Amino acid sequence: MAKIYSKKTLASKDLKPNKEVVSFLLSYSQALKVVKIDNKSFEVIAN
């Protein structure tokens, strides 16, 4: 067990997302609206 946790995991440094993924995340973030009423907040996706 000690050997499993003592090794460092190597992270890949050349992570390149697809253009479709970036486009999806940008459009999602633009469509997301947060409405605060009193002490509650509601998330609304305006599509």
PDB file of N, CA and C in Angstrom:
ATOM      1  N   MET A   1       0.813  -1.204   0.000  1.00  0.00           N
ATOM      2  CA  MET A   1       0.000   0.000   0.000  1.00  0.00           C
ATOM      3  C   MET A   1       0.850   1.259   0.000  1.00  0.00           C
ATOM      4  N   ALA A   2       1.940   1.262   0.745  1.00  0.00           N
ATOM      5  CA  ALA A   2       2.769   2.462   0.836  1.00  0.00           C
ATOM      6  C   ALA A   2       3.354   2.824  -0.521  1.00  0.00           C
ATOM      7  N   LYS A   3       3.665   1.841  -1.340  1.00  0.00           N
ATOM      8  CA  LYS A   3       4.251   2.114  -2.647  1.00  0.00           C
ATOM      9  C   LYS A   3       3.255   2.794  -3.577  1.00  0.00           C
ATOM     10  N   ILE A   4       1.990   2.495  -3.458  1.00  0.00           N
ATOM     11  CA  ILE A   4       0.977   3.091  -4.327  1.00  0.00           C
ATOM     12  C   ILE A   4       0.892   4.593  -4.104  1.00  0.00           C
ATOM     13  N   TYR A   5       0.914   5.024  -2.861  1.00  0.00           N
ATOM     14  CA  TYR A   5       0.722   6.426  -2.537  1.00  0.00           C
ATOM     15  C   TYR A   5       2.023   7.227  -2.554  1.00  0.00           C
ATOM     16  N   SER A   6       3.157   6.560  -2.564  1.00  0.00           N
ATOM     17  CA  SER A   6       4.412   7.294  -2.521  1.00  0.00           C
ATOM     18  C   SER A   6       4.873   7.745  -3.901  1.00  0.00           C
ATOM     19  N   LYS A   7       4.365   7.131  -4.958  1.00  0.00           N
ATOM     20  CA  LYS A   7       4.773   7.517  -6.307  1.00  0.00           C
ATOM     21  C   LYS A   7       4.012   8.758  -6.759  1.00  0.00           C
ATOM     22  N   LYS A   8       4.715   9.643  -7.450  1.00  0.00           N
ATOM     23  CA  LYS A   8       4.075  10.827  -8.010  1.00  0.00           C
ATOM     24  C   LYS A   8       3.493  10.461  -9.369  1.00  0.00           C
ATOM     25  N   THR A   9       2.307  10.957  -9.633  1.00  0.00           N
ATOM     26  CA  THR A   9       1.713  10.721 -10.940  1.00  0.00           C
ATOM     27  C   THR A   9       2.129  11.846 -11.868  1.00  0.00           C
ATOM     28  N   LEU A  10       2.461  11.499 -13.080  1.00  0.00           N
ATOM     29  CA  LEU A  10       2.883  12.488 -14.061  1.00  0.00           C
ATOM     30  C   LEU A  10       1.672  12.985 -14.835  1.00  0.00           C
ATOM     31  N   ALA A  11       1.509  14.290 -14.864  1.00  0.00           N
ATOM     32  CA  ALA A  11       0.390  14.886 -15.587  1.00  0.00           C
ATOM     33  C   ALA A  11       0.845  15.223 -16.998  1.00  0.00           C
ATOM     34  N   SER A  12      -0.042  15.016 -17.925  1.00  0.00           N
ATOM     35  CA  SER A  12       0.255  15.352 -19.309  1.00  0.00           C
ATOM     36  C   SER A  12       0.194  16.862 -19.484  1.00  0.00           C
ATOM     37  N   LYS A  13       1.217  17.448 -20.087  1.00  0.00           N
ATOM     38  CA  LYS A  13       1.267  18.897 -20.234  1.00  0.00           C
ATOM     39  C   LYS A  13       0.726  19.369 -21.565  1.00  0.00           C
ATOM     40  N   ASP A  14       0.526  18.482 -22.497  1.00  0.00           N
ATOM     41  CA  ASP A  14       0.044  18.894 -23.808  1.00  0.00           C
ATOM     42  C   ASP A  14      -1.437  18.545 -23.981  1.00  0.00           C
ATOM     43  N   LEU A  15      -2.256  19.153 -23.129  1.00  0.00           N
ATOM     44  CA  LEU A  15      -3.696  18.977 -23.209  1.00  0.00           C
ATOM     45  C   LEU A  15      -4.257  20.022 -24.167  1.00  0.00           C
ATOM     46  N   LYS A  16      -4.863  19.587 -25.232  1.00  0.00           N
ATOM     47  CA  LYS A  16      -5.421  20.508 -26.218  1.00  0.00           C
ATOM     48  C   LYS A  16      -6.877  20.126 -26.466  1.00  0.00           C
ATOM     49  N   PRO A  17      -7.816  20.944 -25.980  1.00  0.00           N
ATOM     50  CA  PRO A  17      -9.229  20.627 -26.175  1.00  0.00           C
ATOM     51  C   PRO A  17      -9.645  20.836 -27.635  1.00  0.00           C
ATOM     52  N   ASN A  18     -10.664  20.115 -28.042  1.00  0.00           N
ATOM     53  CA  ASN A  18     -11.209  20.279 -29.387  1.00  0.00           C
ATOM     54  C   ASN A  18     -11.906  21.627 -29.504  1.00  0.00           C
ATOM     55  N   LYS A  19     -12.015  22.125 -30.716  1.00  0.00           N
ATOM     56  CA  LYS A  19     -12.724  23.383 -30.940  1.00  0.00           C
ATOM     57  C   LYS A  19     -14.189  23.249 -30.562  1.00  0.00           C
ATOM     58  N   GLU A  20     -14.749  22.062 -30.741  1.00  0.00           N
ATOM     59  CA  GLU A  20     -16.153  21.833 -30.400  1.00  0.00           C
ATOM     60  C   GLU A  20     -16.377  21.965 -28.898  1.00  0.00           C
ATOM     61  N   VAL A  21     -15.443  21.472 -28.111  1.00  0.00           N
ATOM     62  CA  VAL A  21     -15.570  21.539 -26.652  1.00  0.00           C
ATOM     63  C   VAL A  21     -15.496  22.993 -26.184  1.00  0.00           C
ATOM     64  N   VAL A  22     -14.560  23.746 -26.725  1.00  0.00           N
ATOM     65  CA  VAL A  22     -14.423  25.148 -26.350  1.00  0.00           C
ATOM     66  C   VAL A  22     -15.664  25.924 -26.755  1.00  0.00           C
ATOM     67  N   SER A  23     -16.163  25.661 -27.942  1.00  0.00           N
ATOM     68  CA  SER A  23     -17.371  26.337 -28.415  1.00  0.00           C
ATOM     69  C   SER A  23     -18.567  26.012 -27.528  1.00  0.00           C
ATOM     70  N   PHE A  24     -18.708  24.745 -27.148  1.00  0.00           N
ATOM     71  CA  PHE A  24     -19.806  24.330 -26.279  1.00  0.00           C
ATOM     72  C   PHE A  24     -19.727  25.033 -24.927  1.00  0.00           C
ATOM     73  N   LEU A  25     -18.545  25.074 -24.329  1.00  0.00           N
ATOM     74  CA  LEU A  25     -18.401  25.703 -23.017  1.00  0.00           C
ATOM     75  C   LEU A  25     -18.657  27.200 -23.073  1.00  0.00           C
ATOM     76  N   LEU A  26     -18.219  27.851 -24.131  1.00  0.00           N
ATOM     77  CA  LEU A  26     -18.473  29.282 -24.261  1.00  0.00           C
ATOM     78  C   LEU A  26     -19.956  29.576 -24.443  1.00  0.00           C
ATOM     79  N   SER A  27     -20.624  28.797 -25.272  1.00  0.00           N
ATOM     80  CA  SER A  27     -22.053  29.029 -25.480  1.00  0.00           C
ATOM     81  C   SER A  27     -22.845  28.707 -24.217  1.00  0.00           C
ATOM     82  N   TYR A  28     -22.431  27.684 -23.476  1.00  0.00           N
ATOM     83  CA  TYR A  28     -23.095  27.341 -22.217  1.00  0.00           C
ATOM     84  C   TYR A  28     -22.931  28.470 -21.199  1.00  0.00           C
ATOM     85  N   SER A  29     -21.721  29.002 -21.095  1.00  0.00           N
ATOM     86  CA  SER A  29     -21.487  30.056 -20.107  1.00  0.00           C
ATOM     87  C   SER A  29     -22.233  31.340 -20.462  1.00  0.00           C
ATOM     88  N   GLN A  30     -22.434  31.595 -21.750  1.00  0.00           N
ATOM     89  CA  GLN A  30     -23.186  32.777 -22.158  1.00  0.00           C
ATOM     90  C   GLN A  30     -24.681  32.598 -21.918  1.00  0.00           C
ATOM     91  N   ALA A  31     -25.170  31.358 -21.978  1.00  0.00           N
ATOM     92  CA  ALA A  31     -26.592  31.097 -21.793  1.00  0.00           C
ATOM     93  C   ALA A  31     -26.978  30.979 -20.316  1.00  0.00           C
ATOM     94  N   LEU A  32     -25.996  30.794 -19.440  1.00  0.00           N
ATOM     95  CA  LEU A  32     -26.274  30.602 -18.020  1.00  0.00           C
ATOM     96  C   LEU A  32     -26.541  31.938 -17.338  1.00  0.00           C
ATOM     97  N   LYS A  33     -27.670  32.021 -16.676  1.00  0.00           N
ATOM     98  CA  LYS A  33     -28.034  33.211 -15.898  1.00  0.00           C
ATOM     99  C   LYS A  33     -28.293  32.783 -14.456  1.00  0.00           C
ATOM    100  N   VAL A  34     -27.770  33.547 -13.521  1.00  0.00           N
ATOM    101  CA  VAL A  34     -28.000  33.278 -12.106  1.00  0.00           C
ATOM    102  C   VAL A  34     -28.887  34.389 -11.562  1.00  0.00           C
ATOM    103  N   VAL A  35     -30.054  33.992 -11.039  1.00  0.00           N
ATOM    104  CA  VAL A  35     -31.023  34.939 -10.498  1.00  0.00           C
ATOM    105  C   VAL A  35     -31.026  34.782  -8.987  1.00  0.00           C
ATOM    106  N   LYS A  36     -30.788  35.871  -8.279  1.00  0.00           N
ATOM    107  CA  LYS A  36     -30.780  35.830  -6.819  1.00  0.00           C
ATOM    108  C   LYS A  36     -32.063  36.465  -6.292  1.00  0.00           C
ATOM    109  N   ILE A  37     -32.781  35.705  -5.466  1.00  0.00           N
ATOM    110  CA  ILE A  37     -34.004  36.180  -4.829  1.00  0.00           C
ATOM    111  C   ILE A  37     -33.856  35.925  -3.329  1.00  0.00           C
ATOM    112  N   ASP A  38     -33.886  36.988  -2.581  1.00  0.00           N
ATOM    113  CA  ASP A  38     -33.647  36.945  -1.135  1.00  0.00           C
ATOM    114  C   ASP A  38     -32.293  36.282  -0.868  1.00  0.00           C
ATOM    115  N   ASN A  39     -32.273  35.149  -0.194  1.00  0.00           N
ATOM    116  CA  ASN A  39     -31.011  34.472   0.097  1.00  0.00           C
ATOM    117  C   ASN A  39     -30.833  33.204  -0.739  1.00  0.00           C
ATOM    118  N   LYS A  40     -31.632  33.060  -1.795  1.00  0.00           N
ATOM    119  CA  LYS A  40     -31.547  31.894  -2.680  1.00  0.00           C
ATOM    120  C   LYS A  40     -31.090  32.333  -4.056  1.00  0.00           C
ATOM    121  N   SER A  41     -30.376  31.462  -4.732  1.00  0.00           N
ATOM    122  CA  SER A  41     -29.965  31.754  -6.099  1.00  0.00           C
ATOM    123  C   SER A  41     -30.434  30.621  -7.011  1.00  0.00           C
ATOM    124  N   PHE A  42     -30.937  30.996  -8.174  1.00  0.00           N
ATOM    125  CA  PHE A  42     -31.447  30.052  -9.147  1.00  0.00           C
ATOM    126  C   PHE A  42     -30.628  30.166 -10.416  1.00  0.00           C
ATOM    127  N   GLU A  43     -30.253  29.017 -10.984  1.00  0.00           N
ATOM    128  CA  GLU A  43     -29.504  28.978 -12.227  1.00  0.00           C
ATOM    129  C   GLU A  43     -30.466  28.658 -13.365  1.00  0.00           C
ATOM    130  N   VAL A  44     -30.471  29.494 -14.387  1.00  0.00           N
ATOM    131  CA  VAL A  44     -31.379  29.323 -15.511  1.00  0.00           C
ATOM    132  C   VAL A  44     -30.552  29.257 -16.789  1.00  0.00           C
ATOM    133  N   ILE A  45     -30.806  28.240 -17.604  1.00  0.00           N
ATOM    134  CA  ILE A  45     -30.142  28.138 -18.904  1.00  0.00           C
ATOM    135  C   ILE A  45     -31.111  28.705 -19.933  1.00  0.00           C
ATOM    136  N   ALA A  46     -30.730  29.790 -20.560  1.00  0.00           N
ATOM    137  CA  ALA A  46     -31.584  30.475 -21.540  1.00  0.00           C
ATOM    138  C   ALA A  46     -31.196  30.040 -22.946  1.00  0.00           C
ATOM    139  N   ASN A  47     -31.804  28.965 -23.405  1.00  0.00           N
ATOM    140  CA  ASN A  47     -31.545  28.479 -24.771  1.00  0.00           C
ATOM    141  C   ASN A  47     -32.791  28.630 -25.582  1.00  0.00           C
TER     142      ASN A  47
END
